[in-house]
PDB file of C-alpha atoms and ligand atoms in Angstrom:
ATOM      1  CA  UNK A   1       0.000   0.000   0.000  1.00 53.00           C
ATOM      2  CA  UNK A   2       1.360   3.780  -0.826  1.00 61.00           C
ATOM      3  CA  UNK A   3       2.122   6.366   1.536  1.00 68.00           C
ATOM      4  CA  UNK A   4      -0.907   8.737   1.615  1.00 68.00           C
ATOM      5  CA  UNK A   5       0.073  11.836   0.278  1.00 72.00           C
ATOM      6  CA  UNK A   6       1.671  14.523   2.350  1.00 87.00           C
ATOM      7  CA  UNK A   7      -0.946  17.305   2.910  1.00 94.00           C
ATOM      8  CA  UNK A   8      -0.274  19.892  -0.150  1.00 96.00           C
ATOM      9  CA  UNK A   9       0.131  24.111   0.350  1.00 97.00           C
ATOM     10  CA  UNK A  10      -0.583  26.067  -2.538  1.00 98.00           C
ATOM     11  CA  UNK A  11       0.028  29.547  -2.887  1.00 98.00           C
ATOM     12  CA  UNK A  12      -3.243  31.495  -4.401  1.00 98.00           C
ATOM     13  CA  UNK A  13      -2.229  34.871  -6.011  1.00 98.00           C
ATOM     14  CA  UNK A  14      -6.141  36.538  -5.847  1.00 98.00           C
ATOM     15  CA  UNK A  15      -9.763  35.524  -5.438  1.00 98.00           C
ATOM     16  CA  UNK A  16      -9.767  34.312  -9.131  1.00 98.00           C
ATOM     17  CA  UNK A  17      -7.045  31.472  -8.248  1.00 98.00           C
ATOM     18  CA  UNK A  18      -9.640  30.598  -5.354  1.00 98.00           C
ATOM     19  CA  UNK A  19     -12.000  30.231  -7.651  1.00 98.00           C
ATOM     20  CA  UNK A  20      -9.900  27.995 -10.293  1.00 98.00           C
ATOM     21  CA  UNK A  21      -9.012  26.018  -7.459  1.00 98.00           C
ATOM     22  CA  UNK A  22     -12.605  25.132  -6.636  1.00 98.00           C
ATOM     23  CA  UNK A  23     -13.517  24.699  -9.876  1.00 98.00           C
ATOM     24  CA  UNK A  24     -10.461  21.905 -10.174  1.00 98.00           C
ATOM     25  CA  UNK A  25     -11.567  20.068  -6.775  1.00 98.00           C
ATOM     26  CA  UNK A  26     -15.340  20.148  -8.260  1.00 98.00           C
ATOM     27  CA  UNK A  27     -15.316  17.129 -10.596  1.00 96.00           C
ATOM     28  CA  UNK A  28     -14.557  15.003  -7.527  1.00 96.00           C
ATOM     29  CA  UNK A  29     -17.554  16.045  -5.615  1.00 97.00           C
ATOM     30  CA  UNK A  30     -20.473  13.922  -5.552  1.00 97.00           C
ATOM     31  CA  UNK A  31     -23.237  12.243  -3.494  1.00 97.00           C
ATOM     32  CA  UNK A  32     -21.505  11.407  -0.277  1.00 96.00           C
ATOM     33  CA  UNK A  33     -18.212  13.848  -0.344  1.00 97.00           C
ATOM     34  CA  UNK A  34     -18.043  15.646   2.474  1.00 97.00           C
ATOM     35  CA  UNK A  35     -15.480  18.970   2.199  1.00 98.00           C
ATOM     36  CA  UNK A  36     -14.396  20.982   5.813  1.00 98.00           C
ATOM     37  CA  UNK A  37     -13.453  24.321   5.023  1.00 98.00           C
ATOM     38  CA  UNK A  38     -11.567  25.998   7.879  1.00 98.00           C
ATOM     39  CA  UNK A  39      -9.634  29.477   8.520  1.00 98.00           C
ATOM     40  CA  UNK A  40     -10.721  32.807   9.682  1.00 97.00           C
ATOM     41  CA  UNK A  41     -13.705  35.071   9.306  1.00 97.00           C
ATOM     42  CA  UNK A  42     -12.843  36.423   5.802  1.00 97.00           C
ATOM     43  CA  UNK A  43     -10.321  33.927   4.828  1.00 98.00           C
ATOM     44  CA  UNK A  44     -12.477  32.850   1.784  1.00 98.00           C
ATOM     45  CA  UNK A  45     -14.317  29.511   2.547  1.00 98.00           C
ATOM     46  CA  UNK A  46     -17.532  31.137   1.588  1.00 98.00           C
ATOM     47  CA  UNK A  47     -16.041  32.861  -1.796  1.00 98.00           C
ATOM     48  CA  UNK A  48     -14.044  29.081  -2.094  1.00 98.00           C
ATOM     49  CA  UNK A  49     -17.843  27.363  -1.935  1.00 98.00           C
ATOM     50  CA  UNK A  50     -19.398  30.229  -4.121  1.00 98.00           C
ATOM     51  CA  UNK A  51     -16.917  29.513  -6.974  1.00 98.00           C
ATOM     52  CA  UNK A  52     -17.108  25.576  -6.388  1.00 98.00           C
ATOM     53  CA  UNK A  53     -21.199  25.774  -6.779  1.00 98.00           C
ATOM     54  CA  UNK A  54     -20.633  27.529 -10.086  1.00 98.00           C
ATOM     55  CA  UNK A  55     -18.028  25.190 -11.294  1.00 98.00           C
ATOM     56  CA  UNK A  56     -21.130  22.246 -10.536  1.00 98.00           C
ATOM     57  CA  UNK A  57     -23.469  24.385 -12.630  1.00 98.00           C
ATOM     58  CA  UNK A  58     -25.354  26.053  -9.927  1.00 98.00           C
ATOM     59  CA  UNK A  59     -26.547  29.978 -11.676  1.00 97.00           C
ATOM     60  CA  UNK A  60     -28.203  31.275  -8.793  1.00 95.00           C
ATOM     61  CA  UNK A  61     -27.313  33.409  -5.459  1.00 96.00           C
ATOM     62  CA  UNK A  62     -24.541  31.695  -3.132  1.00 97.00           C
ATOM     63  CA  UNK A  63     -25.897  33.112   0.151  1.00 96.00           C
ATOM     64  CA  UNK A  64     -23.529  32.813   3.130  1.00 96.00           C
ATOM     65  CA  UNK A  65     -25.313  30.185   5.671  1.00 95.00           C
ATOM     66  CA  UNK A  66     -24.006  32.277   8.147  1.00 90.00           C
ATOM     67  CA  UNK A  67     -27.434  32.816   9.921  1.00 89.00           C
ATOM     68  CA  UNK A  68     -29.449  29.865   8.210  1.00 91.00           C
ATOM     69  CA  UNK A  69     -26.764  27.256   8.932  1.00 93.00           C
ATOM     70  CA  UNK A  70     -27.452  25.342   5.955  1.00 96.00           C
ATOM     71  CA  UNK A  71     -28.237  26.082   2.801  1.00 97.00           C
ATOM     72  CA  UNK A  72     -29.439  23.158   0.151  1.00 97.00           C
ATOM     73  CA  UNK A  73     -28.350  23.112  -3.689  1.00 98.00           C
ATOM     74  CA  UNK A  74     -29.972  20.677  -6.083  1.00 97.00           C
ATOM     75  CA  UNK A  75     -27.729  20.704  -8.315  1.00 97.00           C
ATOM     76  CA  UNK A  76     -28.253  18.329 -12.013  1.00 93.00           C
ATOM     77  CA  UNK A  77     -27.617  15.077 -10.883  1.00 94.00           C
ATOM     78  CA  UNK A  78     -27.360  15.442  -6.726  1.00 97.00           C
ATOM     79  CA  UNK A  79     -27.830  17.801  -4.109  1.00 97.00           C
ATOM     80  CA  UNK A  80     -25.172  19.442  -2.136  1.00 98.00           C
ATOM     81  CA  UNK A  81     -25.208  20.938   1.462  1.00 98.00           C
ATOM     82  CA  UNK A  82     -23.544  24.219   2.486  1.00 98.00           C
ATOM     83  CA  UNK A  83     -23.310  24.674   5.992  1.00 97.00           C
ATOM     84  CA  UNK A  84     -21.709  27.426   8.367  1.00 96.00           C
ATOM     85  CA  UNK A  85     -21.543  26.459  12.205  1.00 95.00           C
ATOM     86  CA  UNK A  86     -20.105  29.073  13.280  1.00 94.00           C
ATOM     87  CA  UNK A  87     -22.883  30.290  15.469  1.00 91.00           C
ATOM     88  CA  UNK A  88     -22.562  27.038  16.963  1.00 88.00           C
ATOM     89  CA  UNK A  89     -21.783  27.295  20.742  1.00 83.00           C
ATOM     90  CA  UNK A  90     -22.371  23.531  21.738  1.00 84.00           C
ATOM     91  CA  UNK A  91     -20.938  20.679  20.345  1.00 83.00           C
ATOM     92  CA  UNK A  92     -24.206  18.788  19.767  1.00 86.00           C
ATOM     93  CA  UNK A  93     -26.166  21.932  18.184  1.00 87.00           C
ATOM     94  CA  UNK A  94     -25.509  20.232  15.111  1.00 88.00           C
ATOM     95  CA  UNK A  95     -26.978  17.064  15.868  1.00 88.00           C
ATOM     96  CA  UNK A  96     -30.066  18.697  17.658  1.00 89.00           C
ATOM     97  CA  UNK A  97     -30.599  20.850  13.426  1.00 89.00           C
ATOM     98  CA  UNK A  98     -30.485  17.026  12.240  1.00 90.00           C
ATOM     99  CA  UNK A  99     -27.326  17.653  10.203  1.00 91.00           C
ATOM    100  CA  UNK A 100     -25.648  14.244  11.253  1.00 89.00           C
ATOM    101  CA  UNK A 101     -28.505  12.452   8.928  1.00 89.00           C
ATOM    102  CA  UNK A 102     -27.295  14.657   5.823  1.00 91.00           C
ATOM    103  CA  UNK A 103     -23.567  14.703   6.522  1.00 91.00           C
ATOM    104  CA  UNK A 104     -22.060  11.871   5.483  1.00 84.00           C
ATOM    105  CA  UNK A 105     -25.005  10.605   3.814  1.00 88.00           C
ATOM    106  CA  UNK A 106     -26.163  10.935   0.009  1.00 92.00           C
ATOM    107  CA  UNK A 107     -25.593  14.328  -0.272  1.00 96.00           C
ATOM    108  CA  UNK A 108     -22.443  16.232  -0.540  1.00 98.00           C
ATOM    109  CA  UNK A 109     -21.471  18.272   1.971  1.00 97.00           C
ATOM    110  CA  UNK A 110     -19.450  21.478   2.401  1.00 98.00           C
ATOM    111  CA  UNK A 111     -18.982  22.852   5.846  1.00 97.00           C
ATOM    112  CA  UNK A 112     -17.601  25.979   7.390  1.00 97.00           C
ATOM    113  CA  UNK A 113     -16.251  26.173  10.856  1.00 96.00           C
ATOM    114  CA  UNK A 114     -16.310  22.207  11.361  1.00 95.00           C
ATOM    115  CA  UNK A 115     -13.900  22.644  14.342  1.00 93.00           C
ATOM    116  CA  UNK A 116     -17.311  24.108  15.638  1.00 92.00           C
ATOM    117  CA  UNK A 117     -19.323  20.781  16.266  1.00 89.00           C
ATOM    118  CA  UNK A 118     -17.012  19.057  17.973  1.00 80.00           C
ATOM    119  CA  UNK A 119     -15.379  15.359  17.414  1.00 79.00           C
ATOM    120  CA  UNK A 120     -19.166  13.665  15.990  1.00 82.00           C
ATOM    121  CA  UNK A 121     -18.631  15.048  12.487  1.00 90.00           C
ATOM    122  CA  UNK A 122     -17.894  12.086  10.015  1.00 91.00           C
ATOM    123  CA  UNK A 123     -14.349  12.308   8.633  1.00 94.00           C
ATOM    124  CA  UNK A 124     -13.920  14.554   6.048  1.00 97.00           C
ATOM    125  CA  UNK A 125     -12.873  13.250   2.396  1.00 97.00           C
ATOM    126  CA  UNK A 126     -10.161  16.699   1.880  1.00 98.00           C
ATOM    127  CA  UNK A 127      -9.988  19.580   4.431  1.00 98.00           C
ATOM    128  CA  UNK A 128      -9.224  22.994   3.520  1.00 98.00           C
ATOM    129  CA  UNK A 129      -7.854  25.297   6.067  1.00 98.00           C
ATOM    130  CA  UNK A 130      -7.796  29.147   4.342  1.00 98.00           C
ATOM    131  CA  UNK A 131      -4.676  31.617   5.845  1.00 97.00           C
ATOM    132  CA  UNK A 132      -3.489  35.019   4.714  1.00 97.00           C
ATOM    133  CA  UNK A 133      -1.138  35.001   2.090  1.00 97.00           C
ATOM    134  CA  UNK A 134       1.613  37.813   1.541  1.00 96.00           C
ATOM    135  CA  UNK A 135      -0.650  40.317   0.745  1.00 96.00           C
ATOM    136  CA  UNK A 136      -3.963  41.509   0.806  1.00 97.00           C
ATOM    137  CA  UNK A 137      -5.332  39.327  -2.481  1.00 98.00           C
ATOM    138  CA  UNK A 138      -3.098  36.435  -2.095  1.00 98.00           C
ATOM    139  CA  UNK A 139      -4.047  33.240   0.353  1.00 98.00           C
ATOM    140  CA  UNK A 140      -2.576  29.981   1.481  1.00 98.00           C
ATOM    141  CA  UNK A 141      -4.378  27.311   1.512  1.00 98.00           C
ATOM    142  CA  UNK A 142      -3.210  23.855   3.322  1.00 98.00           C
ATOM    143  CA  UNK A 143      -5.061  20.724   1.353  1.00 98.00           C
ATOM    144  CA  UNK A 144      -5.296  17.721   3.439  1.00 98.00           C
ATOM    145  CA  UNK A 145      -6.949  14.170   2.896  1.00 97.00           C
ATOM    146  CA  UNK A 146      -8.818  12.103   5.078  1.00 97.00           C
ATOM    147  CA  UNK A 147     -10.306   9.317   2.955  1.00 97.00           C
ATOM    148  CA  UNK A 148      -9.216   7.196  -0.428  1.00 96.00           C
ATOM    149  CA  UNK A 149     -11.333   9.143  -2.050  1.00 96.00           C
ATOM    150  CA  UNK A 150      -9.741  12.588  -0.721  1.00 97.00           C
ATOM    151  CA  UNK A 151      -6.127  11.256  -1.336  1.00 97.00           C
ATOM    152  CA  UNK A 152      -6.877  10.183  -5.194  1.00 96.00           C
ATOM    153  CA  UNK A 153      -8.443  13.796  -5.598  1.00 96.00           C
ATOM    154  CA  UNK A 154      -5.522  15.588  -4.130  1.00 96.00           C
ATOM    155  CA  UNK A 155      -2.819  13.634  -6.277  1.00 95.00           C
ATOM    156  CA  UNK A 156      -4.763  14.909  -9.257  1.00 96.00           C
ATOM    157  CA  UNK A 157      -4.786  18.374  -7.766  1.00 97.00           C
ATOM    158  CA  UNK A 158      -0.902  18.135  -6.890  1.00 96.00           C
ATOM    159  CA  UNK A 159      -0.284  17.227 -10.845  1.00 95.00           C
ATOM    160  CA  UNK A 160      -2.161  19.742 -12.348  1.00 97.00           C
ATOM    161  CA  UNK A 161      -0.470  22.582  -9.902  1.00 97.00           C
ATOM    162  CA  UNK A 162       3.014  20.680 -11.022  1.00 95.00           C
ATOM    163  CA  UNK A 163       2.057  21.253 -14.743  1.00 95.00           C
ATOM    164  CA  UNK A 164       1.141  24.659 -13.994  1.00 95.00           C
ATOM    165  CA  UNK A 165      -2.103  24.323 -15.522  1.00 96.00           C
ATOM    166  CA  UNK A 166      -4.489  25.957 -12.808  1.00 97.00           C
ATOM    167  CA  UNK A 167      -3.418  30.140 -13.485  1.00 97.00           C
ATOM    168  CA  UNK A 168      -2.534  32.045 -10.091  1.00 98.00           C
ATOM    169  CA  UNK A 169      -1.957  29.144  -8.210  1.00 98.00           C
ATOM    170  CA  UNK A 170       1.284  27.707  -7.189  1.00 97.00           C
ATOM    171  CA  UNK A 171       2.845  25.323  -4.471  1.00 94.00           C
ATOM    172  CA  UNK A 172       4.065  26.815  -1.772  1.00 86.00           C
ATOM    173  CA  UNK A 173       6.476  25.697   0.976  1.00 70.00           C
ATOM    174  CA  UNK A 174       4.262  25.903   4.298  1.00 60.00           C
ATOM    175  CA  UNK A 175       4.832  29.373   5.869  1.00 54.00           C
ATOM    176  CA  UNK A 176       7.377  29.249   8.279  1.00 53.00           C
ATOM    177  CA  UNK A 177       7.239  31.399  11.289  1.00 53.00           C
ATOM    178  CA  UNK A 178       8.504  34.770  11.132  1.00 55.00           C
ATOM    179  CA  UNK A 179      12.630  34.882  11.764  1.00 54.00           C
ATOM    180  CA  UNK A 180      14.175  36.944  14.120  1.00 49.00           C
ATOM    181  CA  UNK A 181      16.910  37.625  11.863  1.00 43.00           C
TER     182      UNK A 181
HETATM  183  N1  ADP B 201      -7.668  35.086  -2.832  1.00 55.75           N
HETATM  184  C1  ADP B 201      -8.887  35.260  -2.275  1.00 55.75           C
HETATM  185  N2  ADP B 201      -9.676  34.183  -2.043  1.00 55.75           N
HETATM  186  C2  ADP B 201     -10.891  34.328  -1.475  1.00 55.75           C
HETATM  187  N3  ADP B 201     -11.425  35.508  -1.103  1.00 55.75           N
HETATM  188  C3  ADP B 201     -10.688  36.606  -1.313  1.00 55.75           C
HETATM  189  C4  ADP B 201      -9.403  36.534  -1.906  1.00 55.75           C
HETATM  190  N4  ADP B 201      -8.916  37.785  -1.980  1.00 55.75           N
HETATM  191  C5  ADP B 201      -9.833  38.594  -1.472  1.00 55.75           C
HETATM  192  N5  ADP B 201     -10.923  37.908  -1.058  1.00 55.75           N
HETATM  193  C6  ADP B 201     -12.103  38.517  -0.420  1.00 55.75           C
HETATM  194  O1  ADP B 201     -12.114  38.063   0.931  1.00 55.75           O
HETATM  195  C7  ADP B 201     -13.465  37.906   1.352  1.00 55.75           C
HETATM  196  C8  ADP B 201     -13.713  36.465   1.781  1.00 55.75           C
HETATM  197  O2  ADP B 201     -14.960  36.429   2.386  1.00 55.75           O
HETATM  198  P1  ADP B 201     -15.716  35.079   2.687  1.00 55.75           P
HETATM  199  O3  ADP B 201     -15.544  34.152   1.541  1.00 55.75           O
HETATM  200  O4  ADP B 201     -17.097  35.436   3.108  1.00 55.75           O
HETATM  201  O5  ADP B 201     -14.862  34.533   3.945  1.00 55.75           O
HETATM  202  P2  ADP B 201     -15.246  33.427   5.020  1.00 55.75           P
HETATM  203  O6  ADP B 201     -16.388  32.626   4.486  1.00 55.75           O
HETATM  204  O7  ADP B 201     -13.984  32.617   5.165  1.00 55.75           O
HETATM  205  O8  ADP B 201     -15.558  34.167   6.281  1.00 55.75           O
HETATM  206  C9  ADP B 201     -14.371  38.296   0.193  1.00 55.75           C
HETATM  207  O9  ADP B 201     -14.726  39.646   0.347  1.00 55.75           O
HETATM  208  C10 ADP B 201     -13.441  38.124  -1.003  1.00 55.75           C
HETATM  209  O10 ADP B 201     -13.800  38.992  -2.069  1.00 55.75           O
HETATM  210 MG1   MG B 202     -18.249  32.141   5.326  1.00 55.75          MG
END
């Protein structure tokens, strides 16, 4: 059996690398894939989902579930679940909205603020976490697997950075705390 791979940093110059970069990851979702996007208010998780629902065809608003905690797509051929918990102040709040019967389940699943719900969340197939990058446009993103399924998608991701085929987005050695030099 292979080593799984080593979680991948990429470097995205502005919001239109976010966007190619969701639009890269969105052939692998499907019924079942469940996506944690992590990082801070602002990072981009909800501009990273936006861009990922237009790469699956969606045409209409992306509204931050920020205050409805969910939001449902039907998209052509299943539906996909965007949820936000950051409002979330108790680990079982999202077990109480009946999220655990759609995460993890037949529909596809991305969720902001996972850290928020505690350790009952199904394992994640890839998990984003979102950072500043080196200036105001630019972020880092840290891509790691959790499942077969994640690991095959992120190999494919890794080769198509390598080839340079995804504009504005580059690999990036993972930022290394500031020296004192
Ligand atoms: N490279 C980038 N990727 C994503 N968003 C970016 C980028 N550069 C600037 N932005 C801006 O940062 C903000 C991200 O907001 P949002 O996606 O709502 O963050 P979050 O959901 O993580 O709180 C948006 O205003 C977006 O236009
Ligand atoms: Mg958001």
């Amino acid at each position: 059996m292979s080593a799984p791979p080593a979680p991948l940093t990429l470097l995205l110059a502005d919001e239109r690398a976010t966007a190619r970069l969701a639009g890269a990851l969105a052939p692998a979702v499907g019924p079942g894939f469940v996506l944690f996007l992590s990082g801070d208010l602002g990072a981009g998780k909800t501009a990273f989902t936006r861009a990922m629902l237009r790469a699956l065809g969606h045409e209409g608003r992306v509204r931050s579930p920020t205050f409805t905690l969910a939001e449902p797509y039907n998209l052509s051929s299943f539906d996909l679940y965007h949820f936000d918990f950051y409002r979330f102040s108790d680990e079982n709040e999202w077990r109480e909205a009946g999220f655990d019967e759609l995460i993890g389940g037949q529909v596809a699943a991305v969720v902001e603020w996972p850290e928020l719900a505690g350790a009952g969340l199904p394992e994640p197939d890839l998990w984003l976490h979102l950072h500043a990058g080196p200036d105001e446009a630019s972020r880092r993103v840290l891509l790691r697997a959790h499942t077969a399924r994640g690991e095959a998608c992120l190999s494919a991701l890794a080769d198509t950075v390598r080839q340079d085929r995804l504009a504005g987005v580059s690999c990036s050695a993972p930022s290394a705390p500031p020296s004192s030099a």
